[in-house]
Structure formats: structure tokens, C-alpha cells
Short mmCIF file of C-alpha atoms and ligand atoms in Angstrom, two decimals:
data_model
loop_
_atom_site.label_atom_id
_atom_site.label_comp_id
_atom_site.label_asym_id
_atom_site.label_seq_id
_atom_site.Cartn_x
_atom_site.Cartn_y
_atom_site.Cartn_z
CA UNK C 1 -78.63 -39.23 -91.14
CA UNK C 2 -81.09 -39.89 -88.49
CA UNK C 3 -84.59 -40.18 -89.23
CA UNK C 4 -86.89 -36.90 -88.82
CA UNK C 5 -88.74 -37.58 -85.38
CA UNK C 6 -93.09 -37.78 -86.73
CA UNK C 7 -95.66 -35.58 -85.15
CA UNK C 8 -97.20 -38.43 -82.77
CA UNK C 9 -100.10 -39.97 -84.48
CA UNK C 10 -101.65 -40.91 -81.36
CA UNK C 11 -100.94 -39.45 -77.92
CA UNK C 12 -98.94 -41.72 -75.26
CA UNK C 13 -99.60 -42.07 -71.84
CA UNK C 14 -98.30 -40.46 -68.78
CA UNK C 15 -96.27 -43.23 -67.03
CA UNK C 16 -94.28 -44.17 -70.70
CA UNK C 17 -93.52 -40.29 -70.83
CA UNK C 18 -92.57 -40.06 -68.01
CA UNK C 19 -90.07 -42.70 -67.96
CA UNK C 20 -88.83 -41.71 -71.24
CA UNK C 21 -88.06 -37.86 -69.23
CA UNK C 22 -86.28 -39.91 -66.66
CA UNK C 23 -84.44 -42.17 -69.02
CA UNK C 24 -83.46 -39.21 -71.44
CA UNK C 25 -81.59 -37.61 -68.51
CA UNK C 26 -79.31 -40.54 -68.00
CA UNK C 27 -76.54 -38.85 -70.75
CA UNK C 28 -76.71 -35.09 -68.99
CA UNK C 29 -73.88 -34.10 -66.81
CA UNK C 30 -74.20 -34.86 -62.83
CA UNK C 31 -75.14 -30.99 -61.79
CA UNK C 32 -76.71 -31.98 -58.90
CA UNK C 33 -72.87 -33.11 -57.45
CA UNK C 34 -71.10 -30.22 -59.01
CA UNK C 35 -69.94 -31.64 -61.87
CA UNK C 36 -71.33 -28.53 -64.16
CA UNK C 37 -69.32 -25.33 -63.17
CA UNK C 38 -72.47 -22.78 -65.05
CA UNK C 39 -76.02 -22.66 -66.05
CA UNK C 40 -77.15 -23.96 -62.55
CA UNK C 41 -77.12 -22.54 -59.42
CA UNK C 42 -77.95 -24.40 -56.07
CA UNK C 43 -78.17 -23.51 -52.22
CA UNK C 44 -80.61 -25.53 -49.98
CA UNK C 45 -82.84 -28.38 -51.01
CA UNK C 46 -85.59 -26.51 -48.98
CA UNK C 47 -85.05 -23.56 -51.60
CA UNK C 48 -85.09 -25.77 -54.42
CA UNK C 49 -88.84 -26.98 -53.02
CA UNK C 50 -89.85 -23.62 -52.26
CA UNK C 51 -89.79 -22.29 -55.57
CA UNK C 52 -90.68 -25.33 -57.18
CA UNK C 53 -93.32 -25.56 -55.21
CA UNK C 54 -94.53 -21.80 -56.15
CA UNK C 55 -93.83 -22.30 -59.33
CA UNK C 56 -96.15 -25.22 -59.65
CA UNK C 57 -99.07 -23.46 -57.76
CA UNK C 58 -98.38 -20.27 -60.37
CA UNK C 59 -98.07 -22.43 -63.43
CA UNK C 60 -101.03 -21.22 -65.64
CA UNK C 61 -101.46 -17.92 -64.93
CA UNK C 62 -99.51 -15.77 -67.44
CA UNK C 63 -97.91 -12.56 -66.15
CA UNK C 64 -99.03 -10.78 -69.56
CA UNK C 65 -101.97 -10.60 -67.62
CA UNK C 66 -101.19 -9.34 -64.84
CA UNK C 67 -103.08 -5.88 -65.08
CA UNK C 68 -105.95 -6.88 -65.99
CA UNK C 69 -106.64 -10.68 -64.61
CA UNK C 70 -103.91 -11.75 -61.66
CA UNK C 71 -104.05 -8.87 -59.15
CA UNK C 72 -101.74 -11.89 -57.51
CA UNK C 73 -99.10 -11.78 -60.09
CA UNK C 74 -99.25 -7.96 -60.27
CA UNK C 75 -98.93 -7.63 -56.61
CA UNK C 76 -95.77 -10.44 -56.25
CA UNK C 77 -93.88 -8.73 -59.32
CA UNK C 78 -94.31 -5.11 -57.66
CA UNK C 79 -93.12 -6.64 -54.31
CA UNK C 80 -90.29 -8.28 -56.13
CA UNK C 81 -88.90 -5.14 -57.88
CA UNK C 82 -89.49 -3.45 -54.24
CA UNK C 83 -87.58 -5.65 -52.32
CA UNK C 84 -84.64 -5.52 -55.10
CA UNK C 85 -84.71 -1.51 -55.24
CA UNK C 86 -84.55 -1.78 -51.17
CA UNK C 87 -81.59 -4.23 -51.52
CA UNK C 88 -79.91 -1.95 -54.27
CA UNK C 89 -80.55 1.56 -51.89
CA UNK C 90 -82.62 2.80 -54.69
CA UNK C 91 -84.05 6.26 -54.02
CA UNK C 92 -88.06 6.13 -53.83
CA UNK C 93 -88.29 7.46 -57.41
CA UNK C 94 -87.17 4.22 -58.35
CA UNK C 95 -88.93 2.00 -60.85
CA UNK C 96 -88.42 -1.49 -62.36
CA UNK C 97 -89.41 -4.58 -63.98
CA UNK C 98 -89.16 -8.70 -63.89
CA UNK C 99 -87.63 -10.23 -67.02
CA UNK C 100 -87.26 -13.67 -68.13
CA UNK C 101 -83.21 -12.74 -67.54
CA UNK C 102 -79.90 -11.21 -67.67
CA UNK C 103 -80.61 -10.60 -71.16
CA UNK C 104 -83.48 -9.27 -71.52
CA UNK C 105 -82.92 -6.71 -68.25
CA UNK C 106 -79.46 -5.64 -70.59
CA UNK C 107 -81.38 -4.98 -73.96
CA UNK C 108 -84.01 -3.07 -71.85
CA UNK C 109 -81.47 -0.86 -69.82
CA UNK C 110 -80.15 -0.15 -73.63
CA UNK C 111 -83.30 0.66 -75.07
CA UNK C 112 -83.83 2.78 -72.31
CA UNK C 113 -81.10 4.56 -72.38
CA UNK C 114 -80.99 4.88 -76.05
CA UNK C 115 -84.34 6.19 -76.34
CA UNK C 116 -83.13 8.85 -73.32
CA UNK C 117 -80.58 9.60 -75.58
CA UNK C 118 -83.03 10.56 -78.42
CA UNK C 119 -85.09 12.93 -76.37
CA UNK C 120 -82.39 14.81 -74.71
CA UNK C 121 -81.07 15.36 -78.15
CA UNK C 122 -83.94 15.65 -79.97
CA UNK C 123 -82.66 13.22 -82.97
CA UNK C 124 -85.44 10.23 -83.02
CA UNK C 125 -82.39 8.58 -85.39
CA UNK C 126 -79.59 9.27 -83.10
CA UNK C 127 -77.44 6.05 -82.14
CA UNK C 128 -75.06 6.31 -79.60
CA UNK C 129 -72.40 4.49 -78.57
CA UNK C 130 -71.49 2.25 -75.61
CA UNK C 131 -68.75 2.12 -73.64
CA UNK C 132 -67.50 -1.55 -71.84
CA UNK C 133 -64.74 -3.32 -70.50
CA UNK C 134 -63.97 -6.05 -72.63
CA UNK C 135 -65.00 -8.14 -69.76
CA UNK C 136 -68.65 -7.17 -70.14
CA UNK C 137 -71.25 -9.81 -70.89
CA UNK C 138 -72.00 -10.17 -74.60
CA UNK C 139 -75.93 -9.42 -73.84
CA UNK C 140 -74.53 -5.48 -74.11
CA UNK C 141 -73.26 -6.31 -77.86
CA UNK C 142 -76.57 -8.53 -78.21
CA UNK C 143 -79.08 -5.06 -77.97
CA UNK C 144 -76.38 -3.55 -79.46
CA UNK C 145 -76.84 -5.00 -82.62
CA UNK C 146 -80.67 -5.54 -82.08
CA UNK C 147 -80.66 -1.93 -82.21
CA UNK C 148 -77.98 -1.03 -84.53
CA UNK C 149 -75.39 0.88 -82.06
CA UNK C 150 -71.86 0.88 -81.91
CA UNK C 151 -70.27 -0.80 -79.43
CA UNK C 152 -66.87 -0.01 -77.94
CA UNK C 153 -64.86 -2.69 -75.98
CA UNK C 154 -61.95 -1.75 -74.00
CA UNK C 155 -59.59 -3.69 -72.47
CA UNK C 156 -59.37 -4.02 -68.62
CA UNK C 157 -56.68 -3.50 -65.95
CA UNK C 158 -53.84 -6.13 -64.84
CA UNK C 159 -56.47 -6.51 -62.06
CA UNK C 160 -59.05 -7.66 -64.76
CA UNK C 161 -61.17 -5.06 -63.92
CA UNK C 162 -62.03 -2.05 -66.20
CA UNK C 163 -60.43 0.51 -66.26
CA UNK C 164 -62.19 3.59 -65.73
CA UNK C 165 -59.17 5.79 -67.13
CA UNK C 166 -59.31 3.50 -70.86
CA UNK C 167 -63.17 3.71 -70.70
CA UNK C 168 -62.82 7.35 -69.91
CA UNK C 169 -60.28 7.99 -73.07
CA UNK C 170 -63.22 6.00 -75.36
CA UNK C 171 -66.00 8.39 -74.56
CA UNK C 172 -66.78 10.30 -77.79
CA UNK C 173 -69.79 12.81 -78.21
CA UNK C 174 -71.83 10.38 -79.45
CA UNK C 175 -71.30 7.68 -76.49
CA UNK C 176 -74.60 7.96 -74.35
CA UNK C 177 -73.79 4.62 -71.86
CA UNK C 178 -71.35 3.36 -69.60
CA UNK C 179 -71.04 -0.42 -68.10
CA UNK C 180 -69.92 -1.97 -65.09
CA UNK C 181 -69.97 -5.64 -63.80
CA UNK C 182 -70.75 -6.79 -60.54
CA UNK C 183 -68.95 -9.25 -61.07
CA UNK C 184 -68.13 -9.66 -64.72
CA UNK C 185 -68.21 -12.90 -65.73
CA UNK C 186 -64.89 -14.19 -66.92
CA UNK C 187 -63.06 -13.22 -63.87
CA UNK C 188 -65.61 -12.73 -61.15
CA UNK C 189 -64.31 -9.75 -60.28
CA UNK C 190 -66.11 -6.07 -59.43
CA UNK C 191 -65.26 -3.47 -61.93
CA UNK C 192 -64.50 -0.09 -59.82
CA UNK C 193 -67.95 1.01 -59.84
CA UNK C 194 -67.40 4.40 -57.53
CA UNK C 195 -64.87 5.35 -60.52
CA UNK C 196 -67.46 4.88 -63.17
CA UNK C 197 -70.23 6.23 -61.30
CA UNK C 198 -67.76 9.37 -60.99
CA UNK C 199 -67.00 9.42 -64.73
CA UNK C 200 -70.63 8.82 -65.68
CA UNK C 201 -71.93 11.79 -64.05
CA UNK C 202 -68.96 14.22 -64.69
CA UNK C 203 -69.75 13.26 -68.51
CA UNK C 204 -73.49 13.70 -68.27
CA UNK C 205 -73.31 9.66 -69.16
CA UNK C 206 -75.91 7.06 -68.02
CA UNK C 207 -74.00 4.30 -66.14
CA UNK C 208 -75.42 0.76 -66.50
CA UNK C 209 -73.90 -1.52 -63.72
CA UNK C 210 -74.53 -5.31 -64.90
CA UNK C 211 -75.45 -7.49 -61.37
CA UNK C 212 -76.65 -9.78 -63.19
CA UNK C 213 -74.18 -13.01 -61.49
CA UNK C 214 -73.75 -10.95 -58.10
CA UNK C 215 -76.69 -8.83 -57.50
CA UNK C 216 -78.06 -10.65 -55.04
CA UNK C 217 -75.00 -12.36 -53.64
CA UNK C 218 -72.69 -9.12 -53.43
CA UNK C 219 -74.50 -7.23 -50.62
CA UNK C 220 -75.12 -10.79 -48.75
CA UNK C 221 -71.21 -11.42 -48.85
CA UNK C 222 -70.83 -7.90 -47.36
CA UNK C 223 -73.34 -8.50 -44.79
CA UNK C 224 -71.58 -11.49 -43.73
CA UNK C 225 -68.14 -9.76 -43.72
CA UNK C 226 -66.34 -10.16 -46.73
CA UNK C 227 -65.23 -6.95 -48.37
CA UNK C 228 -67.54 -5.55 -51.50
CA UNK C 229 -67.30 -1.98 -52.56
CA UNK C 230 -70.48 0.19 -53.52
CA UNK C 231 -71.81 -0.79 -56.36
CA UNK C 232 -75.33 0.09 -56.39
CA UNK C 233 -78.04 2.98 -56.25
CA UNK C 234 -75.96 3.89 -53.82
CA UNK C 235 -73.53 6.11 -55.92
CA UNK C 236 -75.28 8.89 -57.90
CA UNK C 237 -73.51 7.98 -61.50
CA UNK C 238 -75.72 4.79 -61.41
CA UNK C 239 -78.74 4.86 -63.60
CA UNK C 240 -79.76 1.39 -64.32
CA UNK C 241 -79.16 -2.06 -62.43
CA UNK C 242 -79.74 -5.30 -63.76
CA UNK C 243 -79.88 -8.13 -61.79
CA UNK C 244 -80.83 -12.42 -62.10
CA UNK C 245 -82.70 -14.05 -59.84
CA UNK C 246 -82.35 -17.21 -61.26
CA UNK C 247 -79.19 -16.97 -60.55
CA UNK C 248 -77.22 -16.37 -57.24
CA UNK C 249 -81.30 -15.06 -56.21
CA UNK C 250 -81.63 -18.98 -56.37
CA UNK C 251 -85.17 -18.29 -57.82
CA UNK C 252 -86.64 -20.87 -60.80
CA UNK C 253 -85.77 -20.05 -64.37
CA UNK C 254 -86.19 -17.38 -65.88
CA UNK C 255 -86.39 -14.62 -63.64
CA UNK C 256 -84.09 -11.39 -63.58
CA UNK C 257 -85.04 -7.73 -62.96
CA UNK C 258 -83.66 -4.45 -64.80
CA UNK C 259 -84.05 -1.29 -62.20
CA UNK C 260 -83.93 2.21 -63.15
CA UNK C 261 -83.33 5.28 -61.02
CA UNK C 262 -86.20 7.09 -62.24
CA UNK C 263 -89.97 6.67 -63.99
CA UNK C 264 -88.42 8.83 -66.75
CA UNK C 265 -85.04 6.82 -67.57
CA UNK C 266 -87.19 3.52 -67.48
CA UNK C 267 -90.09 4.82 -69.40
CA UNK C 268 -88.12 4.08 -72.86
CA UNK C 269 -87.98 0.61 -71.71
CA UNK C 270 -91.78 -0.43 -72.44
CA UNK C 271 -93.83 -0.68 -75.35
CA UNK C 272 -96.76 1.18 -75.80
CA UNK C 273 -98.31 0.38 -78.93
CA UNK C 274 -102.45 1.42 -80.59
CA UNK C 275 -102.67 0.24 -84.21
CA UNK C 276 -104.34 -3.21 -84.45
CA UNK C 277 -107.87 -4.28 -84.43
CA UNK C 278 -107.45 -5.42 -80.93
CA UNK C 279 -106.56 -1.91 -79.46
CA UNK C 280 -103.78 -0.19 -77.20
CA UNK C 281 -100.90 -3.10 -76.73
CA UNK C 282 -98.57 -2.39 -73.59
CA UNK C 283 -95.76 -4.46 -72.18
CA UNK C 284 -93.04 -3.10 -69.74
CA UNK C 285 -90.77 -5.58 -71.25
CA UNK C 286 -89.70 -7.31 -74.42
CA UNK C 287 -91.98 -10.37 -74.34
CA UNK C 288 -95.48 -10.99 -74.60
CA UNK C 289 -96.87 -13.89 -72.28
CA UNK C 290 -94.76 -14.69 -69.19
CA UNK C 291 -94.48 -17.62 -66.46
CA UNK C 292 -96.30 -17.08 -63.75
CA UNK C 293 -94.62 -19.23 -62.17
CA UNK C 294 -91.60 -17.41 -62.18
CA UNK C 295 -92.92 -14.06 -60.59
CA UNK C 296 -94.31 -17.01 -57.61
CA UNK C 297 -91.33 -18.58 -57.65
CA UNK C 298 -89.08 -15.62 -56.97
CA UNK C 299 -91.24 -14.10 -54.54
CA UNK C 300 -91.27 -17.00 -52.65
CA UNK C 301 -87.44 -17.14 -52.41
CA UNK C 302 -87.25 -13.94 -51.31
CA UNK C 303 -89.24 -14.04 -49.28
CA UNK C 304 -88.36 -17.84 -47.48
CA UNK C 305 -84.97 -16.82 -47.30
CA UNK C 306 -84.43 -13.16 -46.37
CA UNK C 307 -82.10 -11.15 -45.49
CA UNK C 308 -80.57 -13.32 -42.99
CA UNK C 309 -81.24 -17.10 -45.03
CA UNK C 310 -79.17 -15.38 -48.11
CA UNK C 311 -76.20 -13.89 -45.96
CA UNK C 312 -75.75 -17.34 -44.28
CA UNK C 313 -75.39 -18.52 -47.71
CA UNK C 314 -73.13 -15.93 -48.71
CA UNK C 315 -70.92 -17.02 -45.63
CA UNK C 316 -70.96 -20.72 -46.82
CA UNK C 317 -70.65 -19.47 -50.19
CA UNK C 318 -67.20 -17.37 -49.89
CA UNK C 319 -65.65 -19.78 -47.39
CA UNK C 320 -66.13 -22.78 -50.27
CA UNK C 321 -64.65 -20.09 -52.81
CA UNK C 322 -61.87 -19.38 -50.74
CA UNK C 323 -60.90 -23.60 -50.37
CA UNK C 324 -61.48 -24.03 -53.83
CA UNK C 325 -59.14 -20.92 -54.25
CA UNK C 326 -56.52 -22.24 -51.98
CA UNK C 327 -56.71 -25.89 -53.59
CA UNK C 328 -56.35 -24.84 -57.09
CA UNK C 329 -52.90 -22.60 -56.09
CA UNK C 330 -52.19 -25.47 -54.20
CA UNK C 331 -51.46 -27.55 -57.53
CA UNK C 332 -48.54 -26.26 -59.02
CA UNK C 333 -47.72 -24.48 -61.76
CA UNK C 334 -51.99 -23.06 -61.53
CA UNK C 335 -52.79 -19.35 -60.42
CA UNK C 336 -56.36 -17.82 -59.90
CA UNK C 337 -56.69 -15.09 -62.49
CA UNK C 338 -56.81 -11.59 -60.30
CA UNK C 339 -58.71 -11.27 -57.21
CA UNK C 340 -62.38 -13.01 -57.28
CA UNK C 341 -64.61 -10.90 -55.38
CA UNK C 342 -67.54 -13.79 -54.93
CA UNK C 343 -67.65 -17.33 -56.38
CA UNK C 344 -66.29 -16.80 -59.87
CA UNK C 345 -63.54 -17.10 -60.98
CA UNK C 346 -61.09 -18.49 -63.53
CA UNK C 347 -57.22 -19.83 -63.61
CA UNK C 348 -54.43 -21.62 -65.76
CA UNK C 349 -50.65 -21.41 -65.52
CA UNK C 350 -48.49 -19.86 -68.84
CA UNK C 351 -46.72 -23.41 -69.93
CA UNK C 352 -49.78 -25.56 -69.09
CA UNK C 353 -51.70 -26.80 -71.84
CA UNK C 354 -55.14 -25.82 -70.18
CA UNK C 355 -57.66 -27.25 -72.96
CA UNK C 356 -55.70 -30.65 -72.22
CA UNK C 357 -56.36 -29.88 -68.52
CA UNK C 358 -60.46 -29.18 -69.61
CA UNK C 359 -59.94 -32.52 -71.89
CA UNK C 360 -58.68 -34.49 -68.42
CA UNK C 361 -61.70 -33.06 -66.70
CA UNK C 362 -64.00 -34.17 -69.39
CA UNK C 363 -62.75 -37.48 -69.18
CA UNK C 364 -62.75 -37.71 -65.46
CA UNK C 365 -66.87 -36.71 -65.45
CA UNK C 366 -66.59 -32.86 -65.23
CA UNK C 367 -67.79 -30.29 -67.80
CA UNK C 368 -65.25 -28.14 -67.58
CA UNK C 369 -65.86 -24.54 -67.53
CA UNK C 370 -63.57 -22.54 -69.95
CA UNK C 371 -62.41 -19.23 -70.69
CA UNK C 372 -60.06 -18.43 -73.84
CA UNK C 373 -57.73 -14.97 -72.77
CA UNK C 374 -55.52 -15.92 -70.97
CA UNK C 375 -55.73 -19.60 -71.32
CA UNK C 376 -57.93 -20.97 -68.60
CA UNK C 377 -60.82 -23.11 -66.55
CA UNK C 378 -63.55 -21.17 -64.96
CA UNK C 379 -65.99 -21.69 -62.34
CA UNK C 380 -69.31 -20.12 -61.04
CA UNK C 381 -69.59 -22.13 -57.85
CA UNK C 382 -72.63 -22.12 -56.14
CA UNK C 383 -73.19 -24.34 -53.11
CA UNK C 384 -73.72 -27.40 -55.38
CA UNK C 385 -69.88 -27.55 -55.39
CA UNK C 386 -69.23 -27.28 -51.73
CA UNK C 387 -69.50 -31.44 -51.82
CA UNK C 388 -67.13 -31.90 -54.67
CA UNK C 389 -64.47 -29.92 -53.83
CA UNK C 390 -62.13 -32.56 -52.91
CA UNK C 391 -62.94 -35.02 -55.70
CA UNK C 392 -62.46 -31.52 -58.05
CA UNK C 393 -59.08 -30.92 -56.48
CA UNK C 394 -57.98 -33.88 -57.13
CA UNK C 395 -59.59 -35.08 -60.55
CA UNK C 396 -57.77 -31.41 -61.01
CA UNK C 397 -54.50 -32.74 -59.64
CA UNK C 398 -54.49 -35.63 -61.96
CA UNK C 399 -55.83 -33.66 -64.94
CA UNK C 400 -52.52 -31.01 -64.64
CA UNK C 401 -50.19 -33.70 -64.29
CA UNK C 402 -50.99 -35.53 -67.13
CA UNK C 403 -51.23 -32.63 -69.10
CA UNK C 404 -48.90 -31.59 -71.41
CA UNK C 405 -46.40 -28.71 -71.04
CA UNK C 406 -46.02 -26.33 -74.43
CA UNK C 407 -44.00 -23.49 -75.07
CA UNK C 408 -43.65 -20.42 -73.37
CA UNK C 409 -43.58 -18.04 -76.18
CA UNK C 410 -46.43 -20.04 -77.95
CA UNK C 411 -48.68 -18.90 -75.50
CA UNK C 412 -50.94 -16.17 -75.59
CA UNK C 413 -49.56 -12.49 -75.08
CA UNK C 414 -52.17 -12.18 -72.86
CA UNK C 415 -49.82 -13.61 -70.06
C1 PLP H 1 -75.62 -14.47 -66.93
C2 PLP H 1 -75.17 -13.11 -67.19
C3 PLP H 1 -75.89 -12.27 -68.05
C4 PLP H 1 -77.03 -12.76 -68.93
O1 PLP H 1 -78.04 -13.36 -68.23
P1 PLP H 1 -79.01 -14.48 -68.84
O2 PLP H 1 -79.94 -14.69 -67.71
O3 PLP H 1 -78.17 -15.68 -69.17
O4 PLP H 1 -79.68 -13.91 -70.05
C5 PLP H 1 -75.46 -10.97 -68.14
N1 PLP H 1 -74.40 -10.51 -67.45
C6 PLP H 1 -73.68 -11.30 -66.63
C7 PLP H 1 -72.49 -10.75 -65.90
C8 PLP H 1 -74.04 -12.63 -66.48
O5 PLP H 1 -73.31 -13.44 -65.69
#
């Protein structure tokens, strides 16, 4: 066993830390040339700076205190959730928040919804159910079990997509929310969100569509071309959005926003407190003190890029999907899983040992992305990859050929 690392004595100076930083880095996989297929996402250096940069001038103030202190902070958050109701066709009534991310906006939009549920009801106890594909993210089960509520998975179509007529037969009278996934995350594909909206409000049901990956890439790709169905504010069923900006928003960590269609559906989102010495405690979200950096940093982004800087990276964006689509079927026996809608998206082959394809990634320098039903590698390319296609395709090659074939009928049903 190692020894437990001391609580420095004395403090060290700047220059050995910071060497130590760089040095410590040396084992971490190569994201900046592609070689990690999640948790970062990358478009232009000059974006990278921008919200660094914003970031850095934003760094102390705290976004807890924005009311009362940073007017600044206040202002860029407000302008923030504006731009992304605008981007989402969110009628005026429209209301929302910043969040340190995809998880946070989900277990919000539950709470939400859940305390909705309560007051239309009038049962402060009640706990209703939700409804998901089984392709939904597991923030949804996350808040579910924060909050004690029953969650009900169902699978999705041969398309991957839910299915709105096996989400329909789950309703019960105690379900209170619907989910949809722009895109969900295993496949990359866009649940049929006009068929849920449809369902949602022929059920009295709130709909929850999850654009958390594709919120701010999906109306970009359409912009630039590329086929995307409604999936927002748009359709009447919809009651709550959530969407990252540190993600395909290309914004600095952690930043995400939860939108709601109305001041009454979001009010069960915030905390409203008065029983301490200190006096009335209010937060719109679930934590306390926040980056201000990150409410900079995204309206920075935003706001450098624009409309047209993000749909010229959508462009770039779907053509390197669509190579990296074509060079994967090109390499026999592989198949992309359904139909990716954006720059997700997963594949394998029934007969291909697939973890011994991830193992000959490993080996070759890639982290391999992985998904377990059916079988598979996964991807959520973001323009970090456009570079390492080729050297991908054919580490790829290599990886398959070496790998070993296994039974048909030992592998999963799922096939
Ligand atoms: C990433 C992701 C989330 C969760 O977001 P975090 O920012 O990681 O908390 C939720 N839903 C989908 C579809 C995602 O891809």
C-alpha cells in the first residue's frame, strides 16, 4: 500500500507546482488529437481561448451572488437562458436557469415536475412515476432515486429510438413525466419527439426532452442542411428542455441550462427556504456557490460564435461524422448501430469480439469508447477527431483484424 499523501507542512512554490501539473499530465490520454471519444468536446482553438479567457476574468466572483453583488453575473446568466429559450422557440412565458450540468438541469426538470405533480393533485406525498426509453441518460434514474420515484424503462425501437407506442402502454395513473433524447446517448439518435409531445399532452403528461449532447448542435446541423425533426418548444407536449453547454455549446466546464415552458412548471425547481439565523435562503438551483467563470465563459461563446460560427461547425461537424461513418462500414464485418442523427454514435458486428476490438484500441493509444447492448464501440466526436480520422480508421482496421471471432449464438440476443 502506498503511503497516505501529508497535508504540506510548508507551502511550495509556484514554478515546482507548476511543473509537477505539467509533469502529472504526461500519463492522461492524448484528447487534444482525438484519442478520447467522451468527456471533451473541442471546435476552434479561438473558442477554446475565448472562454478560457472569460473564465479567467470571471474567476472569483461566485454566481450565488449574483442578486445581490454581480449585477454582471446576473445579467450574463439571464442573457444566457434568453438566447437558449430563443434557440429552443420558447414562448415568452418561458423561464430558466444555468446549472453546473446535464445532471443537475435533469434532477431539476424532475423536481419540478414532481412538485407540479403534488399541487395538481393536492397529495404533498404523492410520487409519480417516470416514463423513458431505456436509452435515456441515467441522470433521470439519478433524481429518481434522490427523490424516491419509480422509474420505468422501456425498451426502444429496431431504430434505437423510443418508442412512443411502448412508452404509451407504460403510462399508469400515477406516471406524471415523459422523456425524450435529443440525441440519447448510446446511439446518438433523436427519439420521435413530435410523437411524445403528442402523447404527453393527450395524457395531460409533462414531457421532458433531454438536449443535453445535442441541444445546441441539433438546430445548427439543421441550419446547415442536414435533416433534424422538431424537437423543441416548438411542439406544445414539451414542458421542460435541458440542455449542456459544456458540451456541443463548447462553453468551459460546468455549464448546462434546464428551461421550462412556464414561471409556474419551473417554480418547483428552486429552493426557497426561512429558518436559520441567517434569514430567507433562495437558490434557483441545487447548489450553493457557483463559478463565475462559467456563466462568463458561456456567454462569451455564445456570443463569439453565433448563430452563424456554430452552424459552420455543425457543417464541419456532420461531414467528419459522415467519413467516420463511411470508414467504420468500410471495415468489414462492422455496422453503425441505427441511424446517428449528429456525431454520436456507436457500432460492432454480431461474431466480432468487440471488447478485444476496445482492447486493440487501448493498446494502439485510444481510449476506446464502449457501449454494452448490443456489443459495441462508441463515439461522441467533436471536431477534435476530424484530425485523427485516418489514423482511427486504421488503428480500427488493425484492431478488427486481429480480433478474435466468437460464436454466433454466444452473442447477445440483442442482435
Ligand atoms: C451528458 C449527458 C447528460 C448528463 O450531463 P452531465 O453534464 O454529464 O451531468 C444527460 N443526458 C445526456 C443525453 C447526456 O449526453
Amino acid at each position: 500500500m502506498s503511503e497516505r499523501t501529508m497535508f504540506p507542512a510548508k507551502g511550495r512554490a509556484r514554478e515546482e507546482l507548476w511543473a509537477a501539473l505539467e509533469t502529472m499530465r504526461d500519463g492522461d490520454a492524448d484528447w487534444r488529437h482525438g484519442r478520447v471519444p467522451l468527456y471533451v468536446f473541442g471546435s476552434l482553438p479561438e473558442v477554446e481561448a475565448v472562454g478560457r479567457d472569460a473564465y479567467a476574468a470571471y474567476f472569483t466572483e461566485n454566481a450565488l451572488g449574483a442578486r445581490r453583488a454581480f449585477g454582471s453575473l446576473a445579467r450574463m446568466e439571464g442573457e444566457v437562458v434568453a438566447m437558449s429559450l430563443d434557440l429552443f422557440q420558447a414562448p415568452q412565458t418561458a423561464t430558466g436557469s444555468m446549472t453546473s450540468g446535464g445532471s443537475e438541469s435533469i434532477l431539476l426538470a424532475v423536481k419540478a415536475c414532481r412538485e407540479d405533480a403534488r399541487r395538481r393533485r393536492g397529495d404533498a406525498a404523492f410520487r409519480g412515476n417516470l416514463v423513458l426509453a431505456e436509452t435515456a441518460h441515467p441522470a433521470f434514474d439519478k433524481a429518481a432515486r434522490l427523490m424516491d420515484l419509480p422509474v420505468r424503462r422501456v425498451p426502444a425501437g429496431a431504430d434505437y429510438r423510443a418508442d412512443a407506442r411502448a412508452m404509451a402502454a407504460a403510462i399508469d395513473r400515477d406516471t406524471m413525466m415523459l422523456v425524450g433524447s435529443v440525441p440519447c446517448f448510446p446511439f446518438g439518435v433523436i427519439d420521435p419527439i413530435g410523437e411524445l409531445s403528442e402523447l404527453a399532452s393527450s395524457r395531460d403528461l409533462w414531457l421532458h426532452v433531454d438536449a443535453c449532447v445535442g441541444g445546441y448542435l441539433a438546430p445548427f446541423a439543421r441550419a446547415a442542411g442536414h435533416p433534424v425533426p422538431p424537437f423543441d418548444f416548438a411542439l406544445p407536449g414539451v414542458v421542460s428542455m435541458s440542455a449542456d453547454l459544456h458540451k456541443f455549446g463548447f462553453c468551459p466546464k460546468p455549464a448546462s441550462v434546464v428551461l421550462f415552458r412556464d414561471q409556474q412548471r419551473a417554480d418547483g425547481a428552486g429552493f426557497d427556504l426561512d429558518v436559520w439565523p441567517s434569514g430567507r435562503f433562495r437558490t434557483g438551483t441545487l447548489v450553493g456557490t457557483r463559478p463565475g467563470g462559467a456563466v462568463a465563459g458561456a456567454w462569451a461563446v455564445l456570443n463569439y460564435l453565433g448563430r452563424d460560427g456554430y452552424t459552420m461547425i455543425a457543417s464541419r461537424l456532420i461531414a467528419m461524422r459522415q467519413a467516420y461513418v463511411e470508414g467504420i462500414e468500410a471495415i468489414a464485418p462492422l455496422r453503425v448501430f441505427g441511424k446517428p442523427d449528429l456525431t454520436i454514435f456507436a457500432f460492432g458486428a454480431p461474431g466480432l469480439d468487440m471488447a478485444g476490438v476496445a482492447k486493440g484500441m487501448e493498446t494502439r493509444g485510444w481510449v476506446p469508447g464502449m457501449i454494452s447492448r448490443p456489443p459495441g464501440m462508441h463515439m461522441m466526436a467533436s471536431l477534435l477527431h476530424e484530425a485523427a480520422r485516418a489514423d482511427y480508421l486504421a488503428d480500427l482496421s488493425a484492431a478488427v483484424a486481429a480480433a478474435p471471432r466468437i460464436q454466433q449464438d454466444s452473442v447477445s440476443a440483442e442482435y
